[in-house]
Short mmCIF file of C-alpha atoms in Angstrom, two decimals:
data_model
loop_
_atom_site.label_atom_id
_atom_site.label_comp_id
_atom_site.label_asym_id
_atom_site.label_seq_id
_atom_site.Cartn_x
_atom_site.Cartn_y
_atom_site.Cartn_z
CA UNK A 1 2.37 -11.65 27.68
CA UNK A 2 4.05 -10.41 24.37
CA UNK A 3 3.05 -7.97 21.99
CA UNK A 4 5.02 -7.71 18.79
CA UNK A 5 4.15 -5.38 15.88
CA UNK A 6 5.56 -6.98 13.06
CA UNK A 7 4.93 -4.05 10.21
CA UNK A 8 5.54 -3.81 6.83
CA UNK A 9 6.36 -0.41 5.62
CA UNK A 10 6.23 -1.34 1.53
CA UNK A 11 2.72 -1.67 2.38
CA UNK A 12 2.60 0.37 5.73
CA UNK A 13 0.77 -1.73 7.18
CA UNK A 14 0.82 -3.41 10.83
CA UNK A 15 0.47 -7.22 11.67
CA UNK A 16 0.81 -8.73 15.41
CA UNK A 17 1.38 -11.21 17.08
CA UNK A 18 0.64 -11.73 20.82
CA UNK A 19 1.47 -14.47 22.83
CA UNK A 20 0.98 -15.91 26.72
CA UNK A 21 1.27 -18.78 28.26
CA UNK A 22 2.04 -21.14 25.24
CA UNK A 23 -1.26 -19.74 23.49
CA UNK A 24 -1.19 -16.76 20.27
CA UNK A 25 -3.01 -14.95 18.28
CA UNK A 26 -2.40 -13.66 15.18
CA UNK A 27 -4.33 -10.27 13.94
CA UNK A 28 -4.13 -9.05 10.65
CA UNK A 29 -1.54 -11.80 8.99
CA UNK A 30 0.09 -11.05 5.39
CA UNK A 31 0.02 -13.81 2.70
CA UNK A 32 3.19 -15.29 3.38
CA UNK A 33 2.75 -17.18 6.98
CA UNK A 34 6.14 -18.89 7.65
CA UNK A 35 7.15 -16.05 10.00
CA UNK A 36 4.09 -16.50 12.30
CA UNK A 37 4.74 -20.36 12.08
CA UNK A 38 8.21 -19.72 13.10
CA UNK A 39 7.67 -17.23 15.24
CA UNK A 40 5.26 -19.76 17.93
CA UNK A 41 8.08 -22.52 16.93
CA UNK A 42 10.55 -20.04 18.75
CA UNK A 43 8.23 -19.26 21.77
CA UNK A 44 7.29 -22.97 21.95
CA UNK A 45 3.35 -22.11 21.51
CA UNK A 46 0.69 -23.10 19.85
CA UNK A 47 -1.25 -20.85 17.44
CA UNK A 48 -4.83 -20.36 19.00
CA UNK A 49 -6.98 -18.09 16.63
CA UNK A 50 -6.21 -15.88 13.74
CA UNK A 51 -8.29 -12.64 13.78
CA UNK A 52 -9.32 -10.29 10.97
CA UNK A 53 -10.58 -6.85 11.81
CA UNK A 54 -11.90 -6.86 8.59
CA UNK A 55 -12.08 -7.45 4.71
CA UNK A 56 -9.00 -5.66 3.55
CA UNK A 57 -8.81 -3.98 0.52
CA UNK A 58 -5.02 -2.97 -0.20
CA UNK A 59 -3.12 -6.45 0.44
CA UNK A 60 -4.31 -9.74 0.53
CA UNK A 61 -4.22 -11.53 3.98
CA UNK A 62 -2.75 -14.94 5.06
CA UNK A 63 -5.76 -15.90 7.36
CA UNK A 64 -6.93 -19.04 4.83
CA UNK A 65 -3.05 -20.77 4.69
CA UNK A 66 -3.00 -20.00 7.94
CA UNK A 67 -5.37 -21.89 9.54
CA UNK A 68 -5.07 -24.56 6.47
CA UNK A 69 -1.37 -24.90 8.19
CA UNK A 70 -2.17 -24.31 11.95
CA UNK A 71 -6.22 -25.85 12.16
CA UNK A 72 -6.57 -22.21 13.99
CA UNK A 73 -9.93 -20.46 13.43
CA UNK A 74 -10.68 -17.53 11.58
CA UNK A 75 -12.40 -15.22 13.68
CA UNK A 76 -14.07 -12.19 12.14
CA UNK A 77 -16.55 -9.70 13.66
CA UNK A 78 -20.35 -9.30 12.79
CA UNK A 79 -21.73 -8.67 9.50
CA UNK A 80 -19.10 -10.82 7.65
CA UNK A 81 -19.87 -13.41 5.18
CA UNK A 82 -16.68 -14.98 3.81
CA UNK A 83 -16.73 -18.34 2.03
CA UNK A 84 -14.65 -20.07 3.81
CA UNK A 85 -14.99 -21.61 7.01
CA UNK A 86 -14.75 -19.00 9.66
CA UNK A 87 -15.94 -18.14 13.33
CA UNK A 88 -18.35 -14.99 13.23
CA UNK A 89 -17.80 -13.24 16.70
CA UNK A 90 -20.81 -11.88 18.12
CA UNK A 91 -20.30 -8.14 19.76
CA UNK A 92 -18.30 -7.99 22.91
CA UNK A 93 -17.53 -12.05 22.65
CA UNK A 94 -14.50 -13.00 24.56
CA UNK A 95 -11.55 -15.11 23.73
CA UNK A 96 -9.06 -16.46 25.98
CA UNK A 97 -5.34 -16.95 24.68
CA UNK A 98 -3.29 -18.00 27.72
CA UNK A 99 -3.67 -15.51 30.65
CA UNK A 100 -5.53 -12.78 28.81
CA UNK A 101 -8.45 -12.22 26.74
CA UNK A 102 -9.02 -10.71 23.61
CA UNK A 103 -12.91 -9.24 23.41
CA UNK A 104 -14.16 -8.29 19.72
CA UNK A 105 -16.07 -5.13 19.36
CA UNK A 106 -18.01 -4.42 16.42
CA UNK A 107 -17.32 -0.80 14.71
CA UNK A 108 -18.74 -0.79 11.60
CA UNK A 109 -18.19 2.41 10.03
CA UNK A 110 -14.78 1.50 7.70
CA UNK A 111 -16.73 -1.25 6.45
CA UNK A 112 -19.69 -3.29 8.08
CA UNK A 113 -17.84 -6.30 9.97
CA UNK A 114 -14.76 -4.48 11.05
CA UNK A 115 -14.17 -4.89 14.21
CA UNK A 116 -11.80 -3.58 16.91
CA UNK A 117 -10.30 -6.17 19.62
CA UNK A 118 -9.60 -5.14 23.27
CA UNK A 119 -6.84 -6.99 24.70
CA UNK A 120 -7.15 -7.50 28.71
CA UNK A 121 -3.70 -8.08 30.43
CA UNK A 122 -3.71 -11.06 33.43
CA UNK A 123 -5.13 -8.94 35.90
CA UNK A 124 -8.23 -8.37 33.75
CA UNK A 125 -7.78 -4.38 32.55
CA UNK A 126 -7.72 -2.79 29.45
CA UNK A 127 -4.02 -3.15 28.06
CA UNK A 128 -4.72 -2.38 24.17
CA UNK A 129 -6.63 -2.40 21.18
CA UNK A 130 -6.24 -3.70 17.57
CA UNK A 131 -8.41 -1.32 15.84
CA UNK A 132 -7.23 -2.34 12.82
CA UNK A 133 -8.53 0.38 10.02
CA UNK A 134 -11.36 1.81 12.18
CA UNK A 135 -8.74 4.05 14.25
CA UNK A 136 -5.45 5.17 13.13
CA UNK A 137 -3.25 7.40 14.65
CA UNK A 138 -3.86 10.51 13.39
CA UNK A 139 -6.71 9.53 11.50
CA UNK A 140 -9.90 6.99 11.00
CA UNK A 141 -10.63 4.81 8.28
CA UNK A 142 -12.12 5.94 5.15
CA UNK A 143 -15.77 5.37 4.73
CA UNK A 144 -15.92 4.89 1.29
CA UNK A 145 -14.84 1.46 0.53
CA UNK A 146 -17.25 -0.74 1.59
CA UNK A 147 -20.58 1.65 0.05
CA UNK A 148 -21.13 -0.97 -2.93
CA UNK A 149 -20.87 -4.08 -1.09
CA UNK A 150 -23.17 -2.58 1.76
CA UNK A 151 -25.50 -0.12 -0.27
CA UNK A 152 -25.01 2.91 1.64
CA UNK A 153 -22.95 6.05 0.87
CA UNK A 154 -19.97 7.03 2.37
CA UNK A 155 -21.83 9.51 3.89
CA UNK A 156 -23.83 6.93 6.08
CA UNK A 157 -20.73 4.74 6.66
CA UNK A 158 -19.08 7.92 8.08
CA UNK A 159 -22.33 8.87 10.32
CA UNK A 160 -21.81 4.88 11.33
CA UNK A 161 -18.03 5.06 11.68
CA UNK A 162 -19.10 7.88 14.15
CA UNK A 163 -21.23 6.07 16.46
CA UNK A 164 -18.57 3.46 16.69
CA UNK A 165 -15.98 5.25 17.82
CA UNK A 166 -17.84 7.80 20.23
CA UNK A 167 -19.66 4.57 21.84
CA UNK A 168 -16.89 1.62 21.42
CA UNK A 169 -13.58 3.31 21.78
CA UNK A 170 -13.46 6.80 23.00
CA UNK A 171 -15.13 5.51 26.07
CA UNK A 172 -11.92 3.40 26.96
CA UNK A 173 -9.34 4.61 29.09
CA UNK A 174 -6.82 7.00 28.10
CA UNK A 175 -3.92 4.62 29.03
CA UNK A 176 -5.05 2.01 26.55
CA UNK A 177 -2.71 1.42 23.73
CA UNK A 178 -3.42 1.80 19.92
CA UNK A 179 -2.31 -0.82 17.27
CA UNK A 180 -4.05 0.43 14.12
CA UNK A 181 -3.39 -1.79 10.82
CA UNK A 182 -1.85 0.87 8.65
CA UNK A 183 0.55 4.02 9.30
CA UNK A 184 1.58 6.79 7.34
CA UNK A 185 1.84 5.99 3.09
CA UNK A 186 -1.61 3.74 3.54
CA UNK A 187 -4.49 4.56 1.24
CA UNK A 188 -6.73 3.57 3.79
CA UNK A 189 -6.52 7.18 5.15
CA UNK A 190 -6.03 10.98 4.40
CA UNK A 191 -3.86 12.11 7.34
CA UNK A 192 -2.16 8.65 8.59
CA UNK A 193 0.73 9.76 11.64
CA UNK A 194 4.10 8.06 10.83
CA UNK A 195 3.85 6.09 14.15
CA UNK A 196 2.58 2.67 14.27
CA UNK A 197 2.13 2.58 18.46
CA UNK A 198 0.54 5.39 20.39
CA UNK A 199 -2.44 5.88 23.61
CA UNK A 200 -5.86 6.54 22.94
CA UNK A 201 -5.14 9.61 25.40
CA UNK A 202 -2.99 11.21 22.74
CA UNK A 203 -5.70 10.64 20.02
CA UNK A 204 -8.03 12.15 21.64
CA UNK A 205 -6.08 14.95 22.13
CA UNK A 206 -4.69 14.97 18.70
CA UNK A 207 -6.95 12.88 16.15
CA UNK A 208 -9.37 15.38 14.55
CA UNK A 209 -11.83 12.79 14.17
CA UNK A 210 -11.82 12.25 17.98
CA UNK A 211 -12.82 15.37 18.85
CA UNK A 212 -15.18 15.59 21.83
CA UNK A 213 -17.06 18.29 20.97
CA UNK A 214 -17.39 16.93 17.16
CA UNK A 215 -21.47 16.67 15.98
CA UNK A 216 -21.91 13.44 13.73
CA UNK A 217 -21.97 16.11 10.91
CA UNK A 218 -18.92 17.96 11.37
CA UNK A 219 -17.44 14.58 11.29
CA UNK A 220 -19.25 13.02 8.53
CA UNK A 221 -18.17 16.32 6.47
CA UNK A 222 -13.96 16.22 7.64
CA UNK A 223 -13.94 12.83 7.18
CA UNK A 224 -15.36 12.69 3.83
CA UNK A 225 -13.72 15.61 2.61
CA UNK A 226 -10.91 15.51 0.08
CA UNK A 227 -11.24 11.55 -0.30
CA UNK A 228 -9.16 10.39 -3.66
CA UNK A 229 -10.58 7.55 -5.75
CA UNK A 230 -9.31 4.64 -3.88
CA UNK A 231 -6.93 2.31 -5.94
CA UNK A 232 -8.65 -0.36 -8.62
CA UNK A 233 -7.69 -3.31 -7.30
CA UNK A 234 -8.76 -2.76 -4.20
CA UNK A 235 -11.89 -4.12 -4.82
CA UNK A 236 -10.17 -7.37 -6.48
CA UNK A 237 -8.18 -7.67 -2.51
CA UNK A 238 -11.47 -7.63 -0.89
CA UNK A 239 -13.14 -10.38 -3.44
CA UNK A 240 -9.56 -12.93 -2.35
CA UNK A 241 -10.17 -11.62 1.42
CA UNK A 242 -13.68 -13.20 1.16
CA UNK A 243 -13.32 -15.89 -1.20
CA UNK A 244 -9.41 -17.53 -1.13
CA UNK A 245 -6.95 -17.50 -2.80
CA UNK A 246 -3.94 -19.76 -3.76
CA UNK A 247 -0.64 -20.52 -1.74
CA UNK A 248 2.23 -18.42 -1.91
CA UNK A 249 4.64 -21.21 -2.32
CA UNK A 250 2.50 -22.56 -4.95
CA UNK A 251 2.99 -19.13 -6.94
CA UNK A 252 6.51 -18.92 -5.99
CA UNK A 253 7.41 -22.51 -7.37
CA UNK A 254 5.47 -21.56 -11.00
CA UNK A 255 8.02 -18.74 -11.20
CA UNK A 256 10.97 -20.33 -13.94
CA UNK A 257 14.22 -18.86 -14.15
CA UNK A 258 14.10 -18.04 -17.82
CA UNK A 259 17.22 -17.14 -20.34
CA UNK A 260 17.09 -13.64 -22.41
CA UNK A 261 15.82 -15.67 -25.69
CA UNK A 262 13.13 -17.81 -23.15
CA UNK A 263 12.04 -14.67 -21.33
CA UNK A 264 11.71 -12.71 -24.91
CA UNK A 265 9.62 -15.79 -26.31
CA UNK A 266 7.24 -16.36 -23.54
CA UNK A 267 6.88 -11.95 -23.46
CA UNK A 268 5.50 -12.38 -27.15
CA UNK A 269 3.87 -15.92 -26.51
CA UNK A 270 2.09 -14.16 -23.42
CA UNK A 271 1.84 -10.66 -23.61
CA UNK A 272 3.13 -10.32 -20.55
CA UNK A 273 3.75 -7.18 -18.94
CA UNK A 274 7.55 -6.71 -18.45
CA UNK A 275 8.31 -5.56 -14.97
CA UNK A 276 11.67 -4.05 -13.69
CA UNK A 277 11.72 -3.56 -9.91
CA UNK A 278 15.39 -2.56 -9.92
CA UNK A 279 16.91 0.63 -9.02
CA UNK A 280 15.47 3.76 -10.66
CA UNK A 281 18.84 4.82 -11.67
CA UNK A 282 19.49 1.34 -12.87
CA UNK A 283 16.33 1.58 -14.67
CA UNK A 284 17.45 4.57 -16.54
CA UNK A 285 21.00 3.43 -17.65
CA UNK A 286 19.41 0.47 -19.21
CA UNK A 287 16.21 -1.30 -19.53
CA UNK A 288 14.14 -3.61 -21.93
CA UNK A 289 12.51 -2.03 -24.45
CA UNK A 290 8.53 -2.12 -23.52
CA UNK A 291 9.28 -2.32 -19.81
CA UNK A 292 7.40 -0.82 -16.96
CA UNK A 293 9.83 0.00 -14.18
CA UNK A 294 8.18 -0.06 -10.22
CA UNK A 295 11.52 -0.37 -7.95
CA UNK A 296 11.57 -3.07 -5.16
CA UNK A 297 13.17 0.02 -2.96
CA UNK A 298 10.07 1.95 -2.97
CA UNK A 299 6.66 2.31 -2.53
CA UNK A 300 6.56 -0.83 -4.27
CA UNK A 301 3.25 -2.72 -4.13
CA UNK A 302 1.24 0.23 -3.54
CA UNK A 303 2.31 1.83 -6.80
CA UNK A 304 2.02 -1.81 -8.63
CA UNK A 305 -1.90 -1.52 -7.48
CA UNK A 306 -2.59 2.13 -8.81
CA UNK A 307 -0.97 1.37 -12.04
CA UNK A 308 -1.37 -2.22 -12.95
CA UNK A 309 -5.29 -2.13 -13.43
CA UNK A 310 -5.48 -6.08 -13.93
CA UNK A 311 -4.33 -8.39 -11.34
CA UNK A 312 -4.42 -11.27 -13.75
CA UNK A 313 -2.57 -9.31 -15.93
CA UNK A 314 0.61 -12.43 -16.72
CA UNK A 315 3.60 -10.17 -15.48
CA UNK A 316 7.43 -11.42 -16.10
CA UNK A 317 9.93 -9.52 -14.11
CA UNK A 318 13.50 -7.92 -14.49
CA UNK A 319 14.65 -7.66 -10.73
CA UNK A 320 18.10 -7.62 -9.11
CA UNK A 321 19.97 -11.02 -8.39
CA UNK A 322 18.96 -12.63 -5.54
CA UNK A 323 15.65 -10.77 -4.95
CA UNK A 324 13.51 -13.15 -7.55
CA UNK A 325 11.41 -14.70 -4.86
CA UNK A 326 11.04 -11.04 -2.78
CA UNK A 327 9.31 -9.48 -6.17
CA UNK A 328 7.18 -12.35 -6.29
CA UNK A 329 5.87 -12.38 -2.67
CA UNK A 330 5.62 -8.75 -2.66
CA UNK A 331 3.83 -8.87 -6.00
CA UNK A 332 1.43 -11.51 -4.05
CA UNK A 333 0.63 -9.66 -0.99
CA UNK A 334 -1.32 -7.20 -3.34
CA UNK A 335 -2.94 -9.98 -5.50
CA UNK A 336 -0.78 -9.98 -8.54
CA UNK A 337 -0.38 -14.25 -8.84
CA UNK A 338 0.36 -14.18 -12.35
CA UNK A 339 3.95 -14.21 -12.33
CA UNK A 340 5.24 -16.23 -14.95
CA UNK A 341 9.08 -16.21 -14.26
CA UNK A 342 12.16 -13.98 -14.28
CA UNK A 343 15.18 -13.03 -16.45
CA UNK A 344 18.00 -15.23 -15.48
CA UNK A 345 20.98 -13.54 -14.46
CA UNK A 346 18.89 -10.19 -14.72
CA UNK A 347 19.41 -7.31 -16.93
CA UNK A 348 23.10 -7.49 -17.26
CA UNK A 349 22.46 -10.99 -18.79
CA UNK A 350 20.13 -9.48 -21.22
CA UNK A 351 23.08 -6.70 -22.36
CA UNK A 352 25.85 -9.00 -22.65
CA UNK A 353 24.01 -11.63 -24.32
CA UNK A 354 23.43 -8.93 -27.02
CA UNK A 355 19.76 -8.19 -26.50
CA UNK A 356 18.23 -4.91 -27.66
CA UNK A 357 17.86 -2.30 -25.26
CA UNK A 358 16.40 1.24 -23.98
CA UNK A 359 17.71 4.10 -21.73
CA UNK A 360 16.27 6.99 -20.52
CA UNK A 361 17.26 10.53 -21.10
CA UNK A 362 18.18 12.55 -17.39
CA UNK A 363 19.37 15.79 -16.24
CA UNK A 364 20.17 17.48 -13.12
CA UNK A 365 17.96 19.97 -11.25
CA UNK A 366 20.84 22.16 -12.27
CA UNK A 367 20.69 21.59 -16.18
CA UNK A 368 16.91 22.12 -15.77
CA UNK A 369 17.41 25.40 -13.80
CA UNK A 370 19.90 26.76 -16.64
CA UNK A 371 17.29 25.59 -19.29
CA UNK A 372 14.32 27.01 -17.63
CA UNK A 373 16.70 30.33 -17.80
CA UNK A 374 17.90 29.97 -21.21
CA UNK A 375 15.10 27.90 -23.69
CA UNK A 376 11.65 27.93 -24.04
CA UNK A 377 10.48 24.00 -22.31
CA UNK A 378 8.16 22.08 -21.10
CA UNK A 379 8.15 20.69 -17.82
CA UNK A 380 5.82 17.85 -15.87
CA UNK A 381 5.05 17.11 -12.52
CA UNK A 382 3.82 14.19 -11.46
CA UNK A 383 3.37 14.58 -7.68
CA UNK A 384 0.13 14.60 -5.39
CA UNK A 385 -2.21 17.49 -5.45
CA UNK A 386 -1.30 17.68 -1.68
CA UNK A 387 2.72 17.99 -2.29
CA UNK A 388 2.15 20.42 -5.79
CA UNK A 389 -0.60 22.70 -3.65
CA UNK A 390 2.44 22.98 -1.11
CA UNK A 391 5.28 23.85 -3.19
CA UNK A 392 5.80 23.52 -6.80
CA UNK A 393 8.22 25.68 -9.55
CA UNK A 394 7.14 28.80 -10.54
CA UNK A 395 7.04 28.58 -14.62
CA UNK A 396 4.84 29.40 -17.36
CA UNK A 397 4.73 25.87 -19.21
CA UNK A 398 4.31 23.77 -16.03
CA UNK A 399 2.00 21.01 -16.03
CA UNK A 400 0.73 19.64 -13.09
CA UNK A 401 -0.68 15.83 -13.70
CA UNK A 402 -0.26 13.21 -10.49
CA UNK A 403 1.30 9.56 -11.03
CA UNK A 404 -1.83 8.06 -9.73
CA UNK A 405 -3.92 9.15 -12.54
CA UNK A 406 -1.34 8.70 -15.30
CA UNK A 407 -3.17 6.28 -17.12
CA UNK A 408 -6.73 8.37 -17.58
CA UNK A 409 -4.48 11.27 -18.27
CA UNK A 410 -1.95 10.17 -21.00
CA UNK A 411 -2.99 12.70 -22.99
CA UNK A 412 -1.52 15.36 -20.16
CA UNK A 413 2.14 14.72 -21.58
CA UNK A 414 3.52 16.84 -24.59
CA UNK A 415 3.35 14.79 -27.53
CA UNK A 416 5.69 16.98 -29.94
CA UNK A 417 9.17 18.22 -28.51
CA UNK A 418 11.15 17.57 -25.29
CA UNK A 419 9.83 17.85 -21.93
CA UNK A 420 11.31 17.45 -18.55
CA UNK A 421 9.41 15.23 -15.95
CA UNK A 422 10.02 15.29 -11.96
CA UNK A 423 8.32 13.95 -8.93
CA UNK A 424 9.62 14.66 -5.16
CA UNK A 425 12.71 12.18 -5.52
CA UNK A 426 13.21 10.55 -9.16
CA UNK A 427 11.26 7.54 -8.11
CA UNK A 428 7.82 8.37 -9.26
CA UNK A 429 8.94 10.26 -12.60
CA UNK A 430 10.61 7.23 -13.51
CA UNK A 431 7.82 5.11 -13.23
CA UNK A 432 6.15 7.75 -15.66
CA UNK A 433 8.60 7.41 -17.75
CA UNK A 434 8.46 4.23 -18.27
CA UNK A 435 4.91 3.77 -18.82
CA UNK A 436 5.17 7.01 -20.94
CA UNK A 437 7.93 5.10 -23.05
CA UNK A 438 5.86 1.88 -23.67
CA UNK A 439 2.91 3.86 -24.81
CA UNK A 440 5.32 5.32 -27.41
CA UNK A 441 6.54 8.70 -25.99
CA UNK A 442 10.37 9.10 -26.38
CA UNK A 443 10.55 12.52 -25.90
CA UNK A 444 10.53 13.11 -21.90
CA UNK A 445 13.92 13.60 -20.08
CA UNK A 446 14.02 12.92 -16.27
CA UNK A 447 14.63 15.59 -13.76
CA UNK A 448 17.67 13.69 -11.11
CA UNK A 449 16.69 13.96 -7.67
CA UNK A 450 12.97 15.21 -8.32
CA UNK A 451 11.76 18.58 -6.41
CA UNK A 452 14.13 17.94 -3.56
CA UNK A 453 16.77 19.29 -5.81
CA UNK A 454 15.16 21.51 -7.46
CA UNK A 455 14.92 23.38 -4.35
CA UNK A 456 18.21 23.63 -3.98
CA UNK A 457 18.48 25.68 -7.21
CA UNK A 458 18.20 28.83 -8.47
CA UNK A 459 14.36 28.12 -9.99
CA UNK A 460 11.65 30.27 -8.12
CA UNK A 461 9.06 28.37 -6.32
CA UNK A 462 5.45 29.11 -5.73
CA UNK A 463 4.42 28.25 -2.15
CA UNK A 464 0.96 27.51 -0.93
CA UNK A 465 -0.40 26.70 3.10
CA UNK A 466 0.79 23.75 4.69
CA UNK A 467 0.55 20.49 3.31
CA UNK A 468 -2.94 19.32 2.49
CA UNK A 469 -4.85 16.02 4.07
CA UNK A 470 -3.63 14.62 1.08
CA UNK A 471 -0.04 14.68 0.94
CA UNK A 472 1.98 11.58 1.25
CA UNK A 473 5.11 11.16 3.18
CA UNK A 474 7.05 9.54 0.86
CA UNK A 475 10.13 11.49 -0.35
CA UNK A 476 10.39 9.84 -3.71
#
């Protein structure tokens, strides 16, 4: 028997692959499915089923090209109603892949079909479970994201969620083994650990929502409590999850290769939205006038979901040689098909050729500290509540106004003189920046190095408690 985790930390999120005796399963594929394919080439097997633990909401899956590639089924738990052809597993229904079995058991509570699935090892005992966004370590799925499609609150998906876990998985054996779908930097959760692997012993000991003395209200109350609006298009991953959606290779073989006077005709033909995924400090040496930068190095398709409202929205993209196809596919995995092409030769193409371009204005946390001292400014932070709540600068004209949010709060940024912007790294306040710029602010100037260098100044920091459910991990 194998077990491989094959995780994707861009969207921190866990896919696996298990194999024995010439059989596999696949749980939780992304979109692009050669690596499964090759994968069972290498072991000589034959893909058996494909399971979903549920409708996902923050990438799109591969199940459909998948089984269009393979002839595997689909296998989903109760209570789902996709479009496609797929096998509905009834509660506790067993599968057999090789020498083990993989049983499916429905805990609705995250949404209504998800389902977790207990693998038993040859002998016939409880080895592990998939339990894809119902159980994380650290943490349970939120119960908020299903409430439309299934007309009840969050509240009574959390009082569900409950029952699921008290009667489906905290009764298993300490021993067993935990593969959740999602680890820390998922918006799936509040308090997601940075493992990806643990025991269900060490949840219960750990996990606040596994608590054994918990009432279904203390629980319903911690695990609705301090819940952000969930990203838009998660919605729009859920509606593909269901429905279909096209090939990635199709997508990636649309994408054209386009020259700077091509790429500027189709951007006006279009209205495309101009996307640079290159370095931040690449970004801000030199940039296209109008475009949004979201860096390939980052919290990349996350960031591309909270801030890109329309996933139709036609996109053309500014990205670093040799990683054309990469923004594509990662663009893909969150929805976003409506890549029309790329700058040929990338941005240094675009500069010698003679092509107009932007920069944007930085300092050092240093220069910031001596201005703070010596002038009268302005200064932005665009972090989570959770990292500004733990530690933020002490100073009278500091606003506090969160990435995420950025587009409801435009109005949050200074309009008339300078102002310095910073995140936790430089990352984040570029991305501001940049979406500040095409919206026709030219007056922000980038902090270098974000908050982590700030701290190493002399600027005085206000300090709160420890850092709330809602702090991210990310240090950019």
């Amino acid at each position: 028997m194998k077990i491989e985790q094959i995780y994707t930390g861009c969207l921190a999120q866990g896919a696996y692959y298990i194999e024995s005796n010439g059989e596999v399963a696949i749980i939780d594929p992304l979109r692009e499915v050669q690596p499964y394919l090759d994968r069972a080439a290498k072991d000589n097997a034959t893909i058996k089923y494909i399971f979903e633990t549920h409708f996902h909401a923050d990438f799109v899956s591969g199940h459909v090209t998948l089984a269009e590639k393979t002839n595997a089924p689909i296998v989903y738990g109760p209570n789902a109603n996709p479009t496609f052809k797929a096998h509905i597993a009834t509660d506790g229904e067993v599968f057999k892949i090789g020498n083990i079995t993989i049983t499916a058991l429905h805990t609705p509570g995250h949404t209504m079909e998800s389902t977790t699935y207990l693998l038993k090892d040859e002998n016939g005992k409880d080895h592990a479970i998939f339990s894809g966004d119902t159980l994380f370590l650290g943490d349970v799925g939120r119960p908020d994201l299903a409430q439309k499609a299934a007309d009840l609150t969050q509240e009574q998906l959390a009082a569900t969620l409950y029952n699921s876990l008290r009667t489906k998985i905290m009764t298993l054996a300490d021993d067993v083994i935990v593969y959740p779908a999602h680890g820390a930097g998922s918006a799936c959760g509040k308090n997601l650990s940075k493992e990806t692997v643990g025991t269900l012993g060490d949840q219960k000991q750990t996990n606040y929502a596994l608590r054994a003395d918990m009432t279904e209200a203390e629980f319903v109350k911690e695990v609705t409590d301090g819940l952000l609006p969930p990203p838009a298009y998660f919605p729009l991953n859920v509606k593909l999850n269901k429905e279909g959606y096209e090939n990635v290779e199709t997508i990636i073989n649309n994408n054209k290769a386009l020259t700077p006077k091509e790429f500027q005709a189709l951007a006006e033909e279009s209205g495309a939205l101009l996307l640079d995924v290159r370095s931040a400090s690449d970004f801000a040496s030199g940039h296209i006038p109008g475009a949004i930068f979201i860096g390939l190095d980052g919290q990349f398709a996350p960031w591309v979901g909270a801030l890109i409202t329309d996933i139709k929205q036609p996109i053309l993209l500014i990205t670093p040689e040799g990683r054309e196809e990469e923004a594509v596919i990662r663009l893909s995995r969150v929805g976003y098909d409506n890549t029309l092409g790329y700058l040929k030769g990338g941005f240094s193409t675009w500069k010698t050729e003679g092509f107009e371009y932007d920069t944007v204005q930085q300092v050092t946390a240093e220069e910031l500290a001596d201005k703070i001292v010596n002038e009268d400014i302005k200064v932005v932070d665009v972090r989570k509540p959770g990292e500004y709540n733990s530690a933020h600068i002490n100073y009278k004209n500091l606003t506090h106004s969160p990435l995420d949010y950025i587009n409801d709060n435009i109005a949050d940024f200074p309009t008339e003189g300078k102002f310095f912007i910073h995140c936790a790294g430089g990352y984040r306040s570029l991305i501001a920046s940049s979406i500040l710029k095409a919206r026709g602010y030219h007056n922000m100037i980038d902090v270098i190095g974000g908050f982590g260098a700030i701290k190493n100044t002399s600027i005085p920091l206000q300090e709160g408690g420890s850092c709330t459910a809602t702090c991210p991990t990310t240090k950019q």
